[in-house]
Each structure stands twice: as structure tokens, then as C-alpha cells.
GROMACS .gro file of C-alpha atoms in nm:
model
  264
    1MET     CA    1 -16.677  -5.730  -6.196
    2SER     CA    2 -16.976  -5.865  -6.256
    3MET     CA    3 -17.302  -5.650  -6.353
    4GLN     CA    4 -17.458  -5.771  -6.035
    5GLN     CA    5 -17.178  -5.634  -5.792
    6GLN     CA    6 -17.266  -5.401  -5.549
    7PRO     CA    7 -17.115  -5.073  -5.457
    8PHE     CA    8 -17.049  -4.997  -5.078
    9SER     CA    9 -16.896  -4.693  -4.905
   10PRO     CA   10 -16.644  -4.745  -4.710
   11PRO     CA   11 -16.693  -4.793  -4.325
   12ALA     CA   12 -16.588  -4.451  -4.151
   13ALA     CA   13 -16.256  -4.505  -3.922
   14ASP     CA   14 -16.249  -4.466  -3.578
   15SER     CA   15 -16.095  -4.103  -3.475
   16GLY     CA   16 -15.773  -4.105  -3.311
   17GLU     CA   17 -15.702  -4.527  -3.474
   18ALA     CA   18 -15.503  -4.581  -3.809
   19ALA     CA   19 -15.732  -4.715  -4.109
   20SER     CA   20 -15.649  -5.045  -4.090
   21CYS     CA   21 -15.910  -5.393  -4.209
   22ARG     CA   22 -16.128  -5.468  -4.013
   23ARG     CA   23 -16.255  -5.823  -4.181
   24CYS     CA   24 -16.580  -5.594  -4.100
   25GLY     CA   25 -16.679  -5.858  -4.476
   26THR     CA   26 -16.844  -5.550  -4.650
   27CYS     CA   27 -16.627  -5.599  -4.958
   28CYS     CA   28 -16.707  -5.965  -4.907
   29LEU     CA   29 -17.100  -5.969  -4.908
   30ARG     CA   30 -17.087  -5.775  -5.290
   31GLY     CA   31 -16.898  -5.976  -5.431
   32GLY     CA   32 -16.612  -6.192  -5.443
   33PRO     CA   33 -16.306  -6.181  -5.638
   34THR     CA   34 -16.156  -6.246  -6.014
   35LEU     CA   35 -15.871  -6.416  -5.995
   36MET     CA   36 -15.482  -6.335  -6.127
   37VAL     CA   37 -15.250  -6.546  -6.258
   38GLY     CA   38 -15.080  -6.558  -5.977
   39ASP     CA   39 -15.392  -6.732  -5.814
   40THR     CA   40 -15.363  -7.050  -5.999
   41ALA     CA   41 -15.168  -7.209  -5.763
   42LEU     CA   42 -15.469  -7.235  -5.493
   43LEU     CA   43 -15.675  -7.376  -5.793
   44VAL     CA   44 -15.382  -7.671  -5.780
   45SER     CA   45 -15.380  -7.674  -5.426
   46GLY     CA   46 -15.804  -7.733  -5.443
   47THR     CA   47 -15.812  -7.391  -5.201
   48LEU     CA   48 -16.053  -7.257  -5.489
   49THR     CA   49 -16.262  -7.568  -5.626
   50LEU     CA   50 -16.389  -7.593  -6.034
   51GLU     CA   51 -16.738  -7.538  -5.813
   52SER     CA   52 -16.649  -7.295  -5.685
   53LEU     CA   53 -16.620  -7.060  -5.982
   54VAL     CA   54 -16.792  -6.882  -6.310
   55CYS     CA   55 -16.605  -6.774  -6.616
   56LEU     CA   56 -16.747  -6.461  -6.643
   57ARG     CA   57 -16.685  -6.446  -7.089
   58ALA     CA   58 -16.568  -6.168  -7.296
   59GLY     CA   59 -16.888  -5.933  -7.378
   60GLU     CA   60 -17.038  -5.980  -7.083
   61TRP     CA   61 -17.187  -5.699  -6.967
   62SER     CA   62 -16.985  -5.554  -6.627
   63ARG     CA   63 -16.928  -5.296  -6.398
   64ASP     CA   64 -16.567  -5.120  -6.473
   65ASP     CA   65 -16.579  -4.867  -6.125
   66SER     CA   66 -16.319  -4.688  -6.210
   67ARG     CA   67 -16.458  -4.574  -6.525
   68LYS     CA   68 -16.800  -4.559  -6.318
   69ALA     CA   69 -17.019  -4.768  -6.566
   70LEU     CA   70 -17.081  -5.072  -6.654
   71ARG     CA   71 -16.986  -5.140  -6.982
   72PRO     CA   72 -16.865  -5.516  -7.186
   73LEU     CA   73 -16.602  -5.687  -7.063
   74GLU     CA   74 -16.295  -5.690  -7.316
   75GLY     CA   75 -16.161  -6.018  -7.215
   76GLU     CA   76 -16.321  -6.336  -6.992
   77ARG     CA   77 -16.251  -6.335  -6.638
   78ILE     CA   78 -16.278  -6.618  -6.352
   79LYS     CA   79 -16.441  -6.525  -6.094
   80ILE     CA   80 -16.546  -6.717  -5.719
   81ALA     CA   81 -16.947  -6.729  -5.769
   82GLY     CA   82 -17.185  -6.630  -5.568
   83PRO     CA   83 -17.508  -6.785  -5.364
   84GLY     CA   84 -17.802  -6.598  -5.625
   85GLY     CA   85 -18.061  -6.475  -5.494
   86ARG     CA   86 -18.154  -6.063  -5.464
   87VAL     CA   87 -18.017  -5.982  -5.185
   88HIS     CA   88 -17.614  -6.054  -5.204
   89PRO     CA   89 -17.622  -6.205  -5.550
   90TRP     CA   90 -17.251  -6.223  -5.592
   91ARG     CA   91 -17.165  -6.338  -5.214
   92CYS     CA   92 -16.804  -6.452  -5.158
   93LEU     CA   93 -16.811  -6.885  -5.126
   94TYR     CA   94 -16.592  -6.843  -4.955
   95TYR     CA   95 -16.786  -6.597  -4.668
   96ARG     CA   96 -16.918  -6.711  -4.360
   97GLU     CA   97 -17.199  -6.487  -4.138
   98GLY     CA   98 -17.042  -6.390  -3.842
   99VAL     CA   99 -16.679  -6.595  -3.909
  100GLY     CA  100 -16.487  -6.449  -4.237
  101CYS     CA  101 -16.344  -6.562  -4.466
  102GLY     CA  102 -16.278  -6.914  -4.478
  103ILE     CA  103 -15.981  -6.926  -4.687
  104TYR     CA  104 -15.890  -6.594  -4.482
  105HIS     CA  105 -15.483  -6.693  -4.499
  106GLN     CA  106 -15.483  -6.841  -4.862
  107ARG     CA  107 -15.714  -6.597  -5.007
  108PRO     CA  108 -15.687  -6.459  -5.413
  109ALA     CA  109 -15.423  -6.167  -5.444
  110GLN     CA  110 -15.753  -5.904  -5.532
  111CYS     CA  111 -15.876  -5.963  -5.165
  112SER     CA  112 -15.501  -5.959  -5.025
  113ALA     CA  113 -15.458  -5.641  -5.266
  114LEU     CA  114 -15.811  -5.454  -5.169
  115PHE     CA  115 -15.821  -5.197  -4.813
  116CYS     CA  116 -16.196  -5.001  -4.876
  117MET     CA  117 -15.977  -4.702  -4.765
  118ASP     CA  118 -15.755  -4.713  -4.987
  119THR     CA  119 -15.819  -4.868  -5.305
  120GLY     CA  120 -15.492  -4.781  -5.476
  121PRO     CA  121 -15.275  -5.156  -5.452
  122LEU     CA  122 -15.609  -5.291  -5.553
  123GLU     CA  123 -15.662  -5.083  -5.861
  124GLU     CA  124 -15.279  -5.080  -5.939
  125LEU     CA  125 -15.277  -5.459  -5.932
  126LEU     CA  126 -15.611  -5.490  -6.172
  127SER     CA  127 -15.385  -5.191  -6.433
  128LYS     CA  128 -15.034  -5.430  -6.388
  129GLY     CA  129 -15.135  -5.740  -6.318
  130ARG     CA  130 -15.236  -6.050  -6.576
  131HIS     CA  131 -15.624  -6.200  -6.492
  132MET     CA  132 -15.662  -6.611  -6.486
  133GLY     CA  133 -15.803  -6.698  -6.831
  134ARG     CA  134 -15.981  -7.087  -6.844
  135PHE     CA  135 -15.692  -7.253  -7.052
  136ALA     CA  136 -15.439  -7.047  -6.806
  137ALA     CA  137 -15.607  -7.253  -6.532
  138LEU     CA  138 -15.647  -7.564  -6.722
  139ASN     CA  139 -15.288  -7.538  -6.750
  140ALA     CA  140 -15.230  -7.600  -6.403
  141LEU     CA  141 -15.479  -7.839  -6.346
  142LYS     CA  142 -15.387  -8.129  -6.639
  143GLY     CA  143 -15.251  -8.340  -6.352
  144GLY     CA  144 -15.559  -8.370  -6.192
  145ILE     CA  145 -15.886  -8.125  -6.129
  146PRO     CA  146 -15.889  -8.138  -5.712
  147GLY     CA  147 -16.266  -8.218  -5.622
  148PHE     CA  148 -16.331  -8.375  -5.949
  149GLU     CA  149 -16.052  -8.700  -5.927
  150GLY     CA  150 -16.301  -8.903  -6.071
  151LEU     CA  151 -16.257  -8.729  -6.377
  152SER     CA  152 -15.991  -8.956  -6.662
  153ALA     CA  153 -15.637  -8.745  -6.783
  154SER     CA  154 -15.814  -8.829  -7.174
  155LEU     CA  155 -16.149  -8.569  -7.044
  156ILE     CA  156 -15.909  -8.318  -6.825
  157ALA     CA  157 -15.706  -8.302  -7.185
  158VAL     CA  158 -16.058  -8.281  -7.389
  159LEU     CA  159 -16.183  -7.995  -7.126
  160PRO     CA  160 -15.989  -7.678  -7.352
  161ASP     CA  161 -16.100  -7.791  -7.669
  162LEU     CA  162 -16.444  -7.772  -7.540
  163VAL     CA  163 -16.434  -7.471  -7.448
  164SER     CA  164 -16.342  -7.351  -7.806
  165ALA     CA  165 -16.607  -7.547  -7.956
  166HIS     CA  166 -16.838  -7.379  -7.712
  167GLU     CA  167 -16.683  -7.063  -7.790
  168GLU     CA  168 -16.713  -7.033  -8.217
  169GLN     CA  169 -17.125  -7.215  -8.152
  170VAL     CA  170 -17.206  -6.962  -7.917
  171SER     CA  171 -17.071  -6.573  -7.857
  172VAL     CA  172 -17.170  -6.356  -7.620
  173ARG     CA  173 -17.040  -6.071  -7.773
  174GLU     CA  174 -17.249  -6.080  -8.072
  175THR     CA  175 -17.550  -6.189  -7.874
  176LEU     CA  176 -17.534  -5.910  -7.598
  177GLU     CA  177 -17.484  -5.665  -7.895
  178LEU     CA  178 -17.775  -5.813  -8.063
  179ALA     CA  179 -17.936  -5.746  -7.757
  180ASP     CA  180 -17.802  -5.403  -7.755
  181ARG     CA  181 -17.943  -5.304  -8.071
  182LEU     CA  182 -18.294  -5.453  -8.048
  183GLY     CA  183 -18.285  -5.213  -7.710
  184PHE     CA  184 -18.230  -5.456  -7.426
  185TYR     CA  185 -17.912  -5.321  -7.216
  186PRO     CA  186 -17.851  -5.303  -6.843
  187ALA     CA  187 -18.008  -5.021  -6.614
  188GLN     CA  188 -17.815  -4.788  -6.522
  189GLY     CA  189 -17.818  -4.684  -6.154
  190HIS     CA  190 -17.591  -4.690  -5.840
  191GLY     CA  191 -17.453  -4.380  -5.990
  192LEU     CA  192 -17.329  -4.600  -6.306
  193ALA     CA  193 -17.293  -4.491  -6.637
  194VAL     CA  194 -17.432  -4.738  -6.970
  195GLU     CA  195 -17.116  -4.768  -7.251
  196ARG     CA  196 -17.412  -4.987  -7.484
  197THR     CA  197 -17.184  -5.124  -7.766
  198ALA     CA  198 -17.154  -4.927  -8.078
  199GLY     CA  199 -17.413  -5.128  -8.243
  200HIS     CA  200 -17.685  -4.958  -8.072
  201GLU     CA  201 -17.708  -4.595  -8.248
  202ASN     CA  202 -17.800  -4.873  -8.548
  203PRO     CA  203 -18.140  -4.986  -8.427
  204LEU     CA  204 -18.333  -5.226  -8.611
  205GLU     CA  205 -18.719  -5.240  -8.708
  206GLY     CA  206 -18.935  -5.440  -8.901
  207ARG     CA  207 -18.769  -5.780  -9.088
  208GLU     CA  208 -18.462  -5.734  -8.914
  209ARG     CA  209 -18.581  -5.672  -8.574
  210GLU     CA  210 -18.746  -5.990  -8.618
  211GLN     CA  211 -18.496  -6.199  -8.786
  212ALA     CA  212 -18.236  -6.077  -8.468
  213VAL     CA  213 -18.517  -6.200  -8.213
  214ALA     CA  214 -18.493  -6.510  -8.421
  215GLU     CA  215 -18.177  -6.528  -8.407
  216LEU     CA  216 -18.135  -6.485  -8.011
  217GLY     CA  217 -18.375  -6.805  -7.947
  218GLU     CA  218 -18.114  -6.967  -8.108
  219ALA     CA  219 -17.807  -6.923  -7.943
  220ALA     CA  220 -18.005  -6.971  -7.584
  221ARG     CA  221 -18.091  -7.303  -7.740
  222THR     CA  222 -17.727  -7.386  -7.888
  223ASP     CA  223 -17.588  -7.306  -7.568
  224ALA     CA  224 -17.841  -7.513  -7.346
  225ALA     CA  225 -17.843  -7.854  -7.578
  226PHE     CA  226 -17.444  -7.783  -7.576
  227ARG     CA  227 -17.431  -7.796  -7.178
  228GLU     CA  228 -17.735  -8.085  -7.175
  229LEU     CA  229 -17.475  -8.289  -7.431
  230CYS     CA  230 -17.146  -8.236  -7.188
  231VAL     CA  231 -17.313  -8.340  -6.905
  232GLU     CA  232 -17.515  -8.662  -7.074
  233ARG     CA  233 -17.338  -8.731  -7.335
  234GLY     CA  234 -16.931  -8.617  -7.247
  235GLY     CA  235 -16.941  -8.685  -6.914
  236ILE     CA  236 -16.835  -8.323  -6.739
  237PRO     CA  237 -16.969  -8.255  -6.399
  238ALA     CA  238 -17.266  -8.019  -6.439
  239ALA     CA  239 -17.117  -7.784  -6.148
  240MET     CA  240 -16.794  -7.754  -6.317
  241LEU     CA  241 -16.961  -7.559  -6.644
  242PRO     CA  242 -17.043  -7.233  -6.514
  243PHE     CA  243 -16.640  -7.232  -6.517
  244LEU     CA  244 -16.601  -7.443  -6.802
  245LEU     CA  245 -16.894  -7.229  -6.993
  246GLY     CA  246 -16.992  -6.935  -6.829
  247ARG     CA  247 -17.383  -6.819  -6.738
  248SER     CA  248 -17.605  -6.969  -6.976
  249ILE     CA  249 -17.718  -6.796  -7.275
  250LYS     CA  250 -18.085  -6.771  -7.072
  251ASP     CA  251 -17.957  -6.586  -6.808
  252LEU     CA  252 -17.732  -6.300  -6.947
  253LEU     CA  253 -18.112  -6.224  -7.158
  254ALA     CA  254 -18.337  -6.187  -6.896
  255GLU     CA  255 -18.029  -5.980  -6.736
  256VAL     CA  256 -18.107  -5.784  -6.963
  257GLY     CA  257 -18.502  -5.793  -6.964
  258LEU     CA  258 -18.495  -6.063  -7.270
  259LYS     CA  259 -18.663  -6.429  -7.242
  260PRO     CA  260 -18.642  -6.627  -7.498
  261THR     CA  261 -18.892  -6.863  -7.601
  262PRO     CA  262 -18.901  -7.255  -7.552
  263GLY     CA  263 -18.838  -7.357  -8.013
  264ARG     CA  264 -18.800  -7.569  -8.177
   0.00000   0.00000   0.00000
């Protein structure tokens, strides 16, 4: 789960009635699912398009409800994106107000398993199932990407290399660990503890602190330049970048209270 997802209390079952999903939309409003390997068919069919997805990269701060904590992700997750805003920033893009899920009969595995009054099936899926990553998704779509029919086969073939190159140049884990050593990490809230990175026990001061701030600024600029090149020189649709490259370093740093200044 992403750091921005909000906790909720399940609605009380009506007295005398067997508990069943009322499709109230509460779970949809609080945040869309992350995808499992079994959801591959939804990508191939175009039920889920890449422009509706975002990659949460390893090292991003994320809710771990099993530990009641915010902690860095150990591996990447592919998540249905949210619209942003203050009220329900991670509301599932496929939720329709007053109507419900727009893809209910072809919904992702986590949505099928989730029942707020009995989270056991979902917990089992999360503990035993395999999460989908970008390489698995791109491998499934190497024959063509629904919603991006104009992309050539040669461009689709290099997308995994593009992802790898970006990971090598800009590490989310290293960036947010460095921010944590500067004292910038998620604020505790909603009854959640914050499991900080190991490096926070050695805070940076003086010259080291100045150097770390400069490194964070450089990481943000490198990330921004990479994205710009992908669109302007590589012909990658901008709408695909959140899936391919995840959220920008600038946005991730802003979440913990840092705003890199423009630089040369």
C-alpha cells in the first residue's frame, strides 16, 4: 500500500443479517489495489491500461497494515493510480461515484479477495501470492500495449532497458534513506508507527549534511531530466511514465517535507 492510503473502520453489519459486501465503495475511496501476477490478463485485454497504473518503487514509504506501521517497501508494487487531491488522493481510478466499480466483473485479485469484515482471504493472498512488477507486466505486453497502439515493436522492446537504466541512475531507496538521515521522514499518524531506515541512527551534521542536501537536489534533477528525455527524445508517452519510472523524486521528497531547489 502507498503511504497516502487512509485507514478506515469497516461498516457495521446490519443486525440479524449475514455479513456480505455491500459495494459501498469505502475500500475504493481509500485506495486502489496493487497488482498480483495473476492480474496479467487484465493488462493484455486492456481492462487495465498502463496510463492508469503507477509503480511504487522499492524504498518508498508505504503502509503495512499487518505491522500497523509506515515502512519502506522491500520490493516494487504496481498500483492503480489515484486522482490526487486532499480528500481521497488514492481513490481508485475505476471507481464511479454513485455507480461503483467500473470493472467489477474483471477486477484485480486483491479486490476480489477483499472483504472489510473478514480480511483473512486478502491477508493470505498478500502473504502467499506473487506481486506483479514492471518487468513481468512489460513481458506480458511485448506483443502490443493496449491504449498505446501507436508504439512501435522496437520501442516496446527497449522499455525494460529504459526501466533498468533509470533504476541505476536514480535509486528511490538511497534517496529516501539519505533524507531520513537528514531528519525527513513521514509524520506519524492514524495510529501508525514509523519504522525508520537503519541509517537514521547516524544523523548527518555540518559538511556531511550540506553534501547530502546537494545529493538529494542532484537526484531530483537527474530524475526530471531522464523523464524529459524519455518524452522528447525517446517518444515515450508522458502518460506512461508513472508506470515505467514511478513517481518523481521531487514528489517523493516533498512527501517527507523536502523541496529541492532548481539548480544547474
